Coordinates of C-alpha atoms in Angstrom, one line a residue:
Chain C
M8 CA 1.7 35.4 -0.6
I9 CA 0.8 37.2 2.7
E10 CA 1.2 40.6 1.1
N11 CA -1.2 39.6 -1.5
Y12 CA -3.5 38.3 1.1
V13 CA -3.5 41.5 3.1
E14 CA -3.9 43.6 -0.1
D15 CA -7.0 41.3 -1.1
S16 CA -8.4 41.5 2.3
K17 CA -8.3 45.5 2.0
M18 CA -10.5 45.3 -1.2
M19 CA -12.8 42.9 0.5
G20 CA -13.1 45.2 3.5
R21 CA -13.9 48.2 1.1
I22 CA -16.6 46.0 -0.8
F23 CA -18.5 44.7 2.1
D24 CA -18.2 47.9 4.1
G25 CA -16.3 50.9 3.9
K26 CA -15.5 51.0 7.6
E27 CA -14.8 47.5 8.1
S28 CA -11.7 46.8 9.9
K29 CA -9.0 44.5 8.2
K30 CA -9.4 42.0 10.6
G31 CA -12.9 41.6 10.0
A32 CA -12.4 41.4 6.2
K33 CA -10.0 38.7 6.7
N34 CA -12.7 36.8 8.6
I35 CA -15.1 36.9 5.9
R36 CA -12.7 35.5 3.5
F37 CA -11.4 32.9 5.7
N38 CA -15.3 32.0 6.5
A39 CA -16.3 31.4 3.0
E40 CA -13.3 29.2 2.3
Y41 CA -14.2 27.4 5.5
M42 CA -17.8 27.2 4.3
I43 CA -17.0 25.8 1.0
E44 CA -14.8 22.8 2.0
K45 CA -17.5 22.0 4.4
L46 CA -20.2 21.9 1.8
L47 CA -18.2 19.9 -0.4
M48 CA -17.4 17.6 2.4
L49 CA -21.0 17.4 3.2
C50 CA -21.7 16.6 -0.3
A51 CA -19.4 13.6 -0.3
G52 CA -20.4 12.3 3.0
I53 CA -24.0 12.4 1.7
S54 CA -23.1 10.3 -1.5
I55 CA -21.2 7.9 0.5
L56 CA -23.8 7.6 3.2
A57 CA -26.5 6.7 0.5
I58 CA -24.4 3.9 -0.6
V59 CA -23.5 2.7 2.6
L60 CA -27.2 2.8 3.8
I61 CA -28.4 1.0 0.8
A62 CA -25.4 -1.6 1.3
L63 CA -26.4 -2.0 4.7
F64 CA -30.2 -2.4 4.1
I65 CA -29.8 -5.2 1.5
L66 CA -27.6 -7.0 4.1
V67 CA -29.8 -6.8 6.9
R68 CA -32.5 -7.7 4.9
G69 CA -31.0 -10.6 3.2
V70 CA -28.4 -12.1 5.6
P71 CA -30.8 -13.6 8.1
L72 CA -32.7 -15.7 5.4
I73 CA -29.5 -17.1 4.2
A74 CA -28.2 -17.8 7.6
K75 CA -31.8 -19.8 8.3
T76 CA -31.5 -21.7 5.1
G77 CA -27.7 -22.2 5.2
L78 CA -25.6 -20.5 2.4
N79 CA -25.2 -23.8 0.7
D80 CA -28.8 -24.7 0.3
F81 CA -29.5 -21.2 -0.7
L82 CA -27.2 -20.9 -3.4
F83 CA -27.6 -24.7 -4.8
N84 CA -31.0 -25.8 -3.6
L85 CA -32.7 -26.2 -7.0
K86 CA -36.3 -25.7 -5.7
W87 CA -37.6 -22.0 -5.5
D88 CA -41.2 -22.3 -4.1
P89 CA -41.5 -19.4 -2.0
T90 CA -44.9 -19.8 -1.2
R91 CA -44.2 -23.1 0.6
G92 CA -41.2 -21.8 2.4
S93 CA -38.5 -23.3 -0.2
F94 CA -36.0 -20.7 -1.2
G95 CA -33.3 -22.1 -3.2
I96 CA -32.1 -19.6 -5.9
G97 CA -29.7 -22.6 -7.4
T98 CA -31.4 -22.4 -11.1
M99 CA -31.1 -18.6 -11.0
F100 CA -27.5 -18.7 -9.9
I101 CA -26.8 -20.9 -12.4
G102 CA -29.1 -19.0 -14.9
S103 CA -27.5 -15.8 -14.4
L104 CA -23.8 -17.4 -15.2
V105 CA -24.9 -19.3 -18.0
V106 CA -26.6 -16.3 -19.7
T107 CA -23.7 -13.9 -18.8
L108 CA -21.0 -16.6 -20.1
A109 CA -22.8 -17.2 -23.2
S110 CA -23.2 -13.5 -24.0
M111 CA -19.5 -13.0 -23.5
L112 CA -18.7 -16.0 -25.4
W113 CA -19.4 -14.1 -28.6
S114 CA -19.1 -10.4 -27.5
V115 CA -15.4 -10.4 -26.2
P116 CA -14.0 -11.6 -29.1
L117 CA -16.0 -9.5 -31.4
G118 CA -15.6 -6.4 -29.2
L119 CA -11.8 -6.8 -28.7
L120 CA -11.4 -7.5 -32.4
T121 CA -13.4 -4.0 -33.1
A122 CA -11.5 -2.4 -30.6
V123 CA -8.2 -3.4 -32.5
F124 CA -9.5 -2.2 -35.9
M125 CA -10.5 1.1 -34.5
A126 CA -7.1 1.8 -32.7
E127 CA -4.8 0.2 -35.2
I128 CA -6.2 -0.2 -38.5
A129 CA -8.9 2.2 -39.1
P130 CA -7.8 6.0 -40.1
P131 CA -8.0 8.1 -36.7
S132 CA -11.0 9.7 -38.1
V133 CA -13.0 6.7 -38.6
G134 CA -11.9 5.2 -35.5
N135 CA -13.2 8.4 -33.5
F136 CA -16.2 8.3 -35.7
M137 CA -16.8 4.7 -34.4
A138 CA -16.3 5.3 -30.9
R139 CA -19.0 8.1 -30.9
M140 CA -21.3 5.6 -32.6
V141 CA -20.4 3.1 -29.9
E142 CA -21.1 5.5 -27.1
L143 CA -24.5 6.1 -28.5
L144 CA -25.3 2.3 -28.3
A145 CA -24.2 2.7 -24.9
G146 CA -26.8 5.3 -24.1
I147 CA -29.8 3.5 -25.3
P148 CA -31.9 2.6 -22.5
S149 CA -32.0 -1.2 -21.7
V150 CA -35.7 -1.8 -22.0
V151 CA -35.4 -0.6 -25.6
Y152 CA -32.9 -3.4 -26.1
G153 CA -35.1 -5.8 -24.3
F154 CA -38.1 -4.5 -26.8
F155 CA -35.8 -5.0 -29.8
G156 CA -34.9 -8.5 -28.5
L157 CA -38.7 -9.2 -28.1
V158 CA -39.9 -8.4 -31.3
V159 CA -36.9 -9.2 -33.4
I160 CA -34.7 -11.9 -31.9
V161 CA -37.3 -14.0 -29.9
P162 CA -39.5 -14.5 -33.2
L163 CA -36.3 -15.3 -35.3
I164 CA -35.5 -18.0 -32.7
R165 CA -38.8 -19.4 -32.8
E166 CA -39.0 -19.4 -36.5
Y167 CA -35.8 -20.7 -37.2
L168 CA -34.4 -23.0 -34.4
G169 CA -37.4 -23.9 -32.6
G170 CA -38.7 -23.6 -29.1
N171 CA -40.9 -20.6 -27.9
G172 CA -38.0 -18.2 -28.6
M173 CA -37.8 -16.9 -25.1
S174 CA -34.3 -18.6 -24.3
V175 CA -30.8 -18.4 -22.9
L176 CA -29.7 -17.8 -26.5
A177 CA -32.3 -14.5 -26.9
G178 CA -30.7 -13.2 -23.7
A179 CA -27.1 -13.9 -24.6
L180 CA -27.7 -12.2 -28.0
I181 CA -29.2 -9.2 -26.2
L182 CA -26.7 -8.9 -23.4
G183 CA -23.7 -9.3 -25.8
I184 CA -25.0 -6.3 -27.7
M185 CA -25.6 -4.1 -24.6
I186 CA -21.8 -4.9 -23.0
L187 CA -20.1 -4.5 -26.6
P188 CA -19.8 -0.6 -25.8
T189 CA -17.9 -1.4 -22.6
L190 CA -15.8 -3.8 -24.1
I191 CA -15.0 -1.9 -27.5
N192 CA -14.3 1.5 -25.8
I193 CA -12.5 0.5 -22.8
S194 CA -10.0 -1.7 -24.7
R195 CA -9.8 0.8 -27.4
D196 CA -8.3 3.4 -24.8
A197 CA -6.1 0.6 -23.5
I198 CA -4.7 -0.1 -26.8
I199 CA -4.4 3.4 -27.8
A200 CA -2.5 4.1 -24.5
V201 CA 0.3 1.6 -25.5
P202 CA 3.3 3.8 -25.9
R203 CA 4.2 4.6 -29.5
E204 CA 7.8 3.3 -29.0
Y205 CA 6.7 -0.1 -28.5
K206 CA 4.9 0.1 -31.8
E207 CA 7.8 1.7 -33.7
G208 CA 10.4 -0.5 -32.0
S209 CA 8.6 -3.6 -33.1
L210 CA 8.0 -2.3 -36.6
A211 CA 11.7 -1.1 -36.9
L212 CA 13.0 -4.8 -36.3
G213 CA 11.1 -6.0 -39.2
A214 CA 7.9 -7.2 -37.6
T215 CA 4.7 -6.9 -39.7
H216 CA 1.9 -4.6 -38.6
Y217 CA -0.2 -7.9 -37.4
Q218 CA 2.8 -9.4 -35.4
T219 CA 3.4 -6.1 -33.7
I220 CA -0.4 -6.1 -32.8
R221 CA -0.4 -9.5 -31.6
R222 CA 2.8 -9.9 -29.9
V223 CA 3.6 -6.3 -28.5
I224 CA 0.5 -4.0 -28.2
M225 CA -2.0 -6.7 -27.1
P226 CA 0.3 -7.9 -24.2
A227 CA 1.2 -4.1 -23.1
A228 CA -2.9 -3.2 -23.2
R229 CA -3.5 -6.5 -21.3
S230 CA -4.5 -4.9 -17.9
G231 CA -6.9 -2.4 -19.9
I232 CA -8.3 -5.2 -21.5
I233 CA -9.1 -7.3 -18.5
T234 CA -10.8 -4.4 -17.2
A235 CA -13.0 -4.1 -20.0
I236 CA -14.0 -7.5 -19.9
V237 CA -14.6 -7.5 -16.0
L238 CA -16.5 -4.4 -16.3
G239 CA -18.6 -5.9 -19.3
M240 CA -19.2 -9.0 -17.2
G241 CA -20.4 -6.7 -14.2
R242 CA -23.0 -5.0 -16.6
A243 CA -24.0 -8.4 -18.0
I244 CA -24.8 -10.0 -14.3
G245 CA -26.5 -6.9 -13.2
E246 CA -28.6 -6.2 -16.3
T247 CA -32.3 -6.9 -15.6
M248 CA -35.1 -5.2 -17.9
A249 CA -33.8 -6.6 -21.2
V250 CA -33.0 -10.1 -19.7
V251 CA -36.5 -10.3 -18.0
M252 CA -38.1 -9.5 -21.5
V253 CA -36.4 -12.2 -23.5
T254 CA -35.5 -15.1 -21.6
G255 CA -38.9 -16.8 -20.7
N256 CA -38.2 -16.9 -16.8
S257 CA -38.7 -20.2 -15.7
T258 CA -37.2 -21.5 -12.7
I259 CA -35.3 -24.7 -14.3
I260 CA -31.7 -25.3 -15.2
P261 CA -31.3 -24.6 -18.9
D262 CA -30.6 -27.7 -21.0
G263 CA -29.8 -26.0 -24.2
P264 CA -29.6 -22.8 -25.7
L265 CA -33.3 -22.6 -26.7
T266 CA -34.6 -23.2 -23.1
P267 CA -35.9 -20.6 -21.1
V268 CA -34.0 -19.3 -17.9
R269 CA -34.4 -17.1 -14.9
T270 CA -31.4 -14.8 -13.7
M271 CA -31.2 -13.6 -10.3
T272 CA -32.0 -10.0 -11.3
S273 CA -35.2 -11.1 -13.2
N274 CA -36.1 -13.1 -10.2
I275 CA -36.3 -10.1 -7.9
V276 CA -38.2 -7.9 -10.4
L277 CA -40.5 -10.4 -11.1
E278 CA -41.6 -11.2 -7.4
M279 CA -40.9 -8.1 -5.5
G280 CA -44.3 -6.8 -6.2
Y281 CA -46.4 -9.6 -4.2
A282 CA -43.5 -10.9 -1.9
A283 CA -43.8 -10.6 1.9
G284 CA -42.0 -12.0 4.8
D285 CA -39.4 -14.6 4.0
H286 CA -40.4 -14.2 0.6
Q287 CA -39.2 -10.8 0.4
A288 CA -36.4 -11.6 2.5
A289 CA -35.1 -14.2 -0.3
L290 CA -35.3 -11.5 -2.7
F291 CA -33.0 -9.2 -0.6
A292 CA -30.8 -12.3 -0.2
T293 CA -30.8 -12.6 -3.7
G294 CA -29.7 -9.1 -4.3
T295 CA -26.9 -9.5 -1.4
V296 CA -25.5 -12.2 -3.6
L297 CA -25.6 -10.0 -6.8
F298 CA -24.1 -7.5 -4.7
I299 CA -21.2 -9.6 -3.6
F300 CA -20.6 -10.8 -7.2
I301 CA -20.3 -7.1 -8.3
V302 CA -18.0 -6.2 -5.4
V303 CA -15.9 -9.2 -6.3
L304 CA -15.8 -8.1 -10.1
N305 CA -14.7 -4.6 -9.2
L306 CA -11.8 -5.7 -6.9
I307 CA -10.9 -7.6 -9.8
V308 CA -10.7 -4.5 -11.9
N309 CA -8.8 -2.6 -9.2
I310 CA -6.4 -5.1 -9.0
S311 CA -5.5 -5.4 -12.5
A312 CA -5.5 -1.8 -13.0
K313 CA -2.8 -1.6 -10.1
A314 CA -0.9 -4.3 -11.7
G315 CA -1.0 -2.5 -15.0
S316 CA 0.1 1.0 -13.7
Q317 CA 3.1 -0.7 -12.0
N318 CA 4.0 -2.2 -15.5
A319 CA 3.7 1.2 -16.9
A320 CA 5.7 2.9 -14.0
N321 CA 8.5 0.7 -14.4
Chain N
M28 CA 40.7 6.4 -46.3
T29 CA 37.4 6.2 -47.8
N30 CA 35.2 2.8 -47.3
R31 CA 32.3 1.7 -49.8
I32 CA 29.3 3.6 -49.8
K33 CA 26.7 1.8 -48.0
I34 CA 23.8 4.1 -48.2
K35 CA 23.1 7.0 -51.0
S36 CA 20.3 9.2 -50.4
K37 CA 19.5 11.1 -53.8
D38 CA 17.2 14.3 -53.7
I39 CA 15.2 13.1 -51.2
N40 CA 12.2 15.5 -50.5
L41 CA 9.7 14.9 -47.7
F42 CA 6.3 16.7 -47.4
Y43 CA 3.8 16.6 -44.3
R44 CA 0.7 17.3 -46.0
D45 CA 1.5 21.1 -47.0
F46 CA 4.7 21.3 -45.1
Q47 CA 8.0 20.5 -46.5
A48 CA 10.3 18.8 -43.9
L49 CA 13.3 17.8 -46.1
Y50 CA 14.6 19.6 -49.4
N51 CA 16.7 17.7 -51.9
I52 CA 19.2 15.6 -49.3
N53 CA 21.8 14.1 -50.9
M54 CA 24.2 12.1 -48.8
D55 CA 26.8 9.4 -49.1
V56 CA 27.0 6.7 -45.9
E57 CA 30.2 4.9 -45.8
E58 CA 30.3 1.3 -44.8
N59 CA 31.5 0.6 -41.0
R60 CA 31.7 4.4 -40.4
V61 CA 29.6 6.5 -37.8
T62 CA 27.8 9.0 -39.5
A63 CA 26.4 11.8 -37.2
L64 CA 23.2 14.1 -37.9
I65 CA 23.6 17.3 -36.1
G66 CA 21.4 20.3 -36.2
P67 CA 18.8 22.3 -34.1
S68 CA 15.4 20.9 -32.9
G69 CA 12.8 20.6 -35.9
C70 CA 15.6 20.6 -38.4
G71 CA 14.8 17.3 -40.0
K72 CA 17.5 15.2 -39.1
S73 CA 15.4 12.8 -37.3
T74 CA 13.1 12.8 -40.1
F75 CA 16.0 12.1 -42.6
L76 CA 17.1 9.2 -40.0
R77 CA 13.5 7.6 -40.4
I78 CA 13.9 8.0 -44.4
L79 CA 16.2 5.2 -43.9
N80 CA 14.2 2.5 -42.8
R81 CA 11.0 4.0 -43.9
L82 CA 9.5 4.6 -40.7
N83 CA 8.1 7.9 -42.0
E84 CA 5.4 6.0 -43.7
L85 CA 3.6 5.3 -40.4
I86 CA 2.5 9.1 -40.3
E87 CA -0.6 9.6 -42.5
G88 CA 0.0 12.4 -44.9
T89 CA 3.5 12.0 -45.6
R90 CA 4.8 11.8 -49.2
I91 CA 8.5 11.3 -50.2
D92 CA 10.4 12.3 -53.4
G93 CA 13.5 11.0 -54.4
Q94 CA 15.6 7.5 -54.0
V95 CA 17.7 6.2 -51.2
F96 CA 19.9 3.3 -52.4
M97 CA 21.5 0.8 -50.0
D98 CA 24.0 -1.5 -51.7
D99 CA 22.5 -0.5 -55.1
Y100 CA 19.2 -1.5 -53.9
A101 CA 16.5 1.2 -54.2
I102 CA 14.6 1.2 -51.1
Y103 CA 11.5 3.5 -52.3
D104 CA 10.8 1.1 -54.9
K105 CA 7.4 -0.3 -55.0
E106 CA 8.7 -3.9 -55.2
I107 CA 10.8 -3.5 -52.0
N108 CA 9.5 -5.5 -49.2
V109 CA 9.7 -3.2 -46.0
V110 CA 10.1 -5.9 -43.8
D111 CA 13.3 -7.0 -45.1
L112 CA 14.5 -3.6 -45.5
R113 CA 14.0 -3.2 -41.8
K114 CA 15.4 -6.4 -41.0
K115 CA 18.6 -5.0 -42.5
V116 CA 18.4 -1.7 -41.0
G117 CA 17.9 -1.6 -37.0
M118 CA 17.0 1.5 -35.2
V119 CA 17.5 2.7 -31.7
F120 CA 15.1 5.3 -30.1
Q121 CA 15.4 8.4 -28.3
K122 CA 13.4 6.6 -25.1
P123 CA 14.7 3.2 -24.5
S124 CA 11.8 1.3 -26.0
V125 CA 12.0 -2.0 -24.2
F126 CA 8.9 -4.2 -24.6
P127 CA 6.9 -4.9 -21.3
M128 CA 8.7 -8.6 -21.2
S129 CA 11.6 -10.3 -19.8
I130 CA 15.1 -9.6 -21.0
Y131 CA 15.2 -12.7 -22.7
E132 CA 12.0 -12.2 -24.7
N133 CA 13.1 -8.7 -25.7
V134 CA 16.3 -10.1 -27.3
A135 CA 14.5 -13.1 -28.7
Y136 CA 11.8 -11.0 -30.2
G137 CA 13.1 -10.3 -33.4
P138 CA 14.3 -13.8 -34.1
K139 CA 11.2 -15.2 -33.2
I140 CA 9.0 -13.1 -35.4
H141 CA 11.5 -13.9 -38.3
G142 CA 10.8 -17.6 -37.9
I143 CA 13.5 -18.9 -35.5
K144 CA 11.8 -21.5 -33.1
D145 CA 14.5 -23.6 -31.9
R146 CA 15.0 -22.9 -28.4
R147 CA 18.9 -23.6 -28.7
R148 CA 19.3 -21.5 -31.4
L149 CA 17.6 -18.6 -29.7
D150 CA 19.6 -19.0 -26.5
E151 CA 22.7 -18.6 -28.6
I152 CA 21.5 -15.4 -30.4
V153 CA 20.5 -14.1 -27.1
E154 CA 23.7 -14.6 -25.5
K155 CA 25.6 -13.5 -28.5
S156 CA 23.6 -10.2 -28.8
L157 CA 23.6 -9.3 -25.2
K158 CA 27.5 -10.0 -25.5
A159 CA 28.0 -7.7 -28.4
A160 CA 25.9 -5.0 -26.6
N161 CA 28.0 -5.2 -23.6
L162 CA 25.3 -6.1 -21.1
W163 CA 25.7 -9.9 -20.8
Q164 CA 27.7 -9.7 -17.7
E165 CA 25.3 -7.4 -16.1
V166 CA 22.3 -9.5 -16.9
S167 CA 23.0 -13.2 -17.5
D168 CA 21.8 -14.4 -14.2
R169 CA 18.4 -12.5 -14.5
L170 CA 17.5 -13.3 -18.2
N171 CA 14.0 -14.0 -17.1
S172 CA 13.2 -11.0 -14.9
S173 CA 11.2 -7.9 -16.6
A174 CA 13.2 -5.7 -18.8
A175 CA 11.7 -2.7 -17.3
R176 CA 13.6 -3.2 -14.0
L177 CA 16.7 -2.5 -15.9
S178 CA 18.3 1.2 -15.5
G179 CA 17.8 3.4 -18.6
G180 CA 21.6 2.8 -19.8
Q181 CA 21.0 -0.9 -19.5
Q182 CA 17.7 -0.5 -21.2
Q183 CA 19.2 1.4 -24.3
R184 CA 22.0 -1.3 -24.5
L185 CA 19.3 -3.9 -24.4
V186 CA 17.4 -2.3 -27.2
I187 CA 20.8 -2.4 -29.1
A188 CA 21.0 -6.1 -28.3
R189 CA 17.4 -6.6 -29.6
V190 CA 18.7 -4.8 -32.9
L191 CA 21.9 -6.9 -33.3
A192 CA 19.7 -10.3 -32.8
V193 CA 18.1 -9.6 -36.0
E194 CA 21.7 -9.3 -37.9
P195 CA 21.2 -5.9 -39.5
Q196 CA 23.9 -4.3 -41.7
V197 CA 23.0 -0.6 -40.7
I198 CA 22.0 0.7 -37.2
L199 CA 20.0 4.0 -37.0
M200 CA 20.3 5.6 -33.6
D201 CA 18.0 8.6 -32.5
E202 CA 19.4 10.8 -30.0
P203 CA 20.0 7.5 -28.0
A204 CA 21.8 9.0 -25.1
S205 CA 19.6 11.7 -24.6
A206 CA 17.6 10.1 -21.6
L207 CA 20.9 8.6 -19.9
D208 CA 23.2 10.1 -17.2
P209 CA 27.0 10.7 -18.3
I210 CA 28.2 7.1 -17.1
S211 CA 25.6 5.3 -19.4
T212 CA 26.5 7.6 -22.0
S213 CA 30.2 6.9 -22.0
K214 CA 29.1 3.4 -22.0
L215 CA 27.0 3.6 -25.1
E216 CA 29.7 5.4 -27.0
D217 CA 32.1 2.9 -26.4
L218 CA 29.7 0.5 -27.4
I219 CA 29.1 2.4 -30.7
A220 CA 33.0 2.4 -31.3
E221 CA 32.9 -1.3 -31.2
L222 CA 30.0 -1.7 -33.3
K223 CA 31.1 0.3 -36.3
N224 CA 33.7 -2.6 -37.0
N225 CA 30.8 -4.6 -37.9
Y226 CA 27.9 -2.4 -38.8
T227 CA 27.2 0.9 -40.5
I228 CA 25.9 3.7 -37.9
V229 CA 24.1 6.6 -38.4
I230 CA 23.3 8.4 -35.3
V231 CA 21.2 11.6 -34.6
T232 CA 22.4 13.7 -31.7
H233 CA 21.7 17.0 -30.4
N234 CA 25.1 16.9 -28.4
M235 CA 27.9 18.2 -30.6
Q236 CA 30.7 17.1 -28.4
Q237 CA 29.2 13.6 -28.9
A238 CA 29.0 13.9 -32.7
A239 CA 32.6 14.8 -32.6
R240 CA 33.6 12.1 -30.2
V241 CA 32.1 9.0 -32.0
S242 CA 31.6 9.8 -35.4
D243 CA 33.7 9.7 -38.7
Y244 CA 31.4 12.1 -40.7
T245 CA 29.0 14.5 -39.5
G246 CA 25.9 16.2 -41.5
F247 CA 24.8 19.5 -40.4
F248 CA 21.0 20.0 -41.0
L249 CA 19.2 23.3 -40.8
N250 CA 15.5 24.1 -41.7
G251 CA 15.2 20.6 -43.7
K252 CA 18.5 21.2 -45.6
L253 CA 21.9 19.6 -45.5
V254 CA 23.5 22.5 -44.9
E255 CA 27.1 20.8 -45.0
F256 CA 28.4 17.2 -45.0
N257 CA 31.9 16.3 -44.2
R258 CA 34.5 14.0 -42.2
T259 CA 33.8 15.2 -38.9
D260 CA 37.4 16.3 -37.8
E261 CA 37.2 18.7 -41.1
L262 CA 33.5 20.1 -40.3
F263 CA 34.3 20.9 -36.5
V264 CA 37.6 22.3 -37.2
N265 CA 37.1 23.9 -40.8
P266 CA 33.5 24.4 -41.3
R267 CA 32.9 25.8 -44.8
D268 CA 29.5 27.3 -44.3
K269 CA 28.8 30.3 -42.2
R270 CA 25.7 28.6 -40.6
T271 CA 27.6 25.5 -39.6
E272 CA 30.4 27.4 -38.1
D273 CA 27.8 29.8 -36.0
Y274 CA 26.0 26.6 -34.7
I275 CA 29.1 24.7 -33.8
T276 CA 30.4 27.8 -32.0
G277 CA 27.3 28.0 -30.3
R278 CA 25.8 31.1 -31.7
F279 CA 22.4 29.6 -32.1
G280 CA 20.4 26.4 -31.8

């Protein structure tokens, strides 16, 4: 090591300056190394600082209002009338949950079964091709999904099911499509990562392929599948553009799939243009609630991933 | 003393796409004996073992010619139900493949998928199988704890118990001791000696001493061909083929 180092330094010395002493060359090398490390550290620091600043900003602007109205009142009061000083996001809080859960109701089963098909039943070439297609689906901007929902799904609902079409159902359909890529590709990866020995061991005992999938492969992939579902849920709850475009955005509690609904994200985007003072603070407070939601979901992912890796390690 | 022939392989050829992995394998496996398959890596011994429970079919692009008879029943016939075959022919793998569930559930897995639901009956099968695999004493007080916490040797015996729970007639073992320490290996070999009273065992091993210790018959594979097949005491003392002699004396492999 040391010999190499000296050899290198000699070379460096010659390159930089024929008369440069060995010691000087060593310093140049040392400095370059030092600089690169510091540069990387700076980059990492800026990224983290940006995140911390945004988080702080949201909290600082939002929390005082929550403190003023009281957390309970803010979250569950159904009266949102910001120009008259009534800041209850109850309808939006429920709206976000309803639209998200409704979207997962159909997309989780569909996504999981698709992932099983791609990982276990389709020939590998077909599975890989489908995975590419699904990734493509993930790359479509959300405004395009929203536009599709507005011109295709909303009129269909209005025509065949009634109401004006802008509804919980339209939001759930669009959001479901949007989180399918997350659900499918992460659960497919989890299923593929199940050790081959499990599958062969089960088949060698005379289990059918279906029994093997249901009783051995799926349980073994459980933590990855939970991760997929939770990440999908995070995406659904945070999605804004497509939802604003198709859900009608009334601040009422939806009493059926055909009634319009407003989510927390929609609330922010719809009113941020003209909000000021406490009204603006209330929007930041809405953001705080969303932020906490996402943090909790990510914590669940981390815990489930940790549990999964412990299973695998043993 | 020769026993009844349990498995008869006739002119088995196996192709993996363009590559031929097995050439005209003919072998008679006697009932209640241990038959060892030895040979260097990639010689086809594991592939041949997987012929016997049709596990090669999982790999896309595999084609098999020839026929294997088990008790005069042709296992490569179209009408054969692979699930029934695999119930009769259990398999133990190189890496202990315990499922990520409890010890009890691992053993009960086979009987459950074959339709046994009665809890008491399952309890009996689990106890009997663990006892037969010489594992009962070590785990009887923690049947509901995770199987993944067992040692490698215990896991391998658990896999054997799981196989026994399905009541097979033949047990295939693919280098079952290669991941085990010497003490676990010797326990496993004792177990194999006990099991052959009730089962027909075919074992692939890269360890010639192990083949010599546990088996009654040995087959030596080289480049996809069965070079020599004979009683173990004959094959190791008086190999007929020069290549067998070279291999067992350690000149290659």
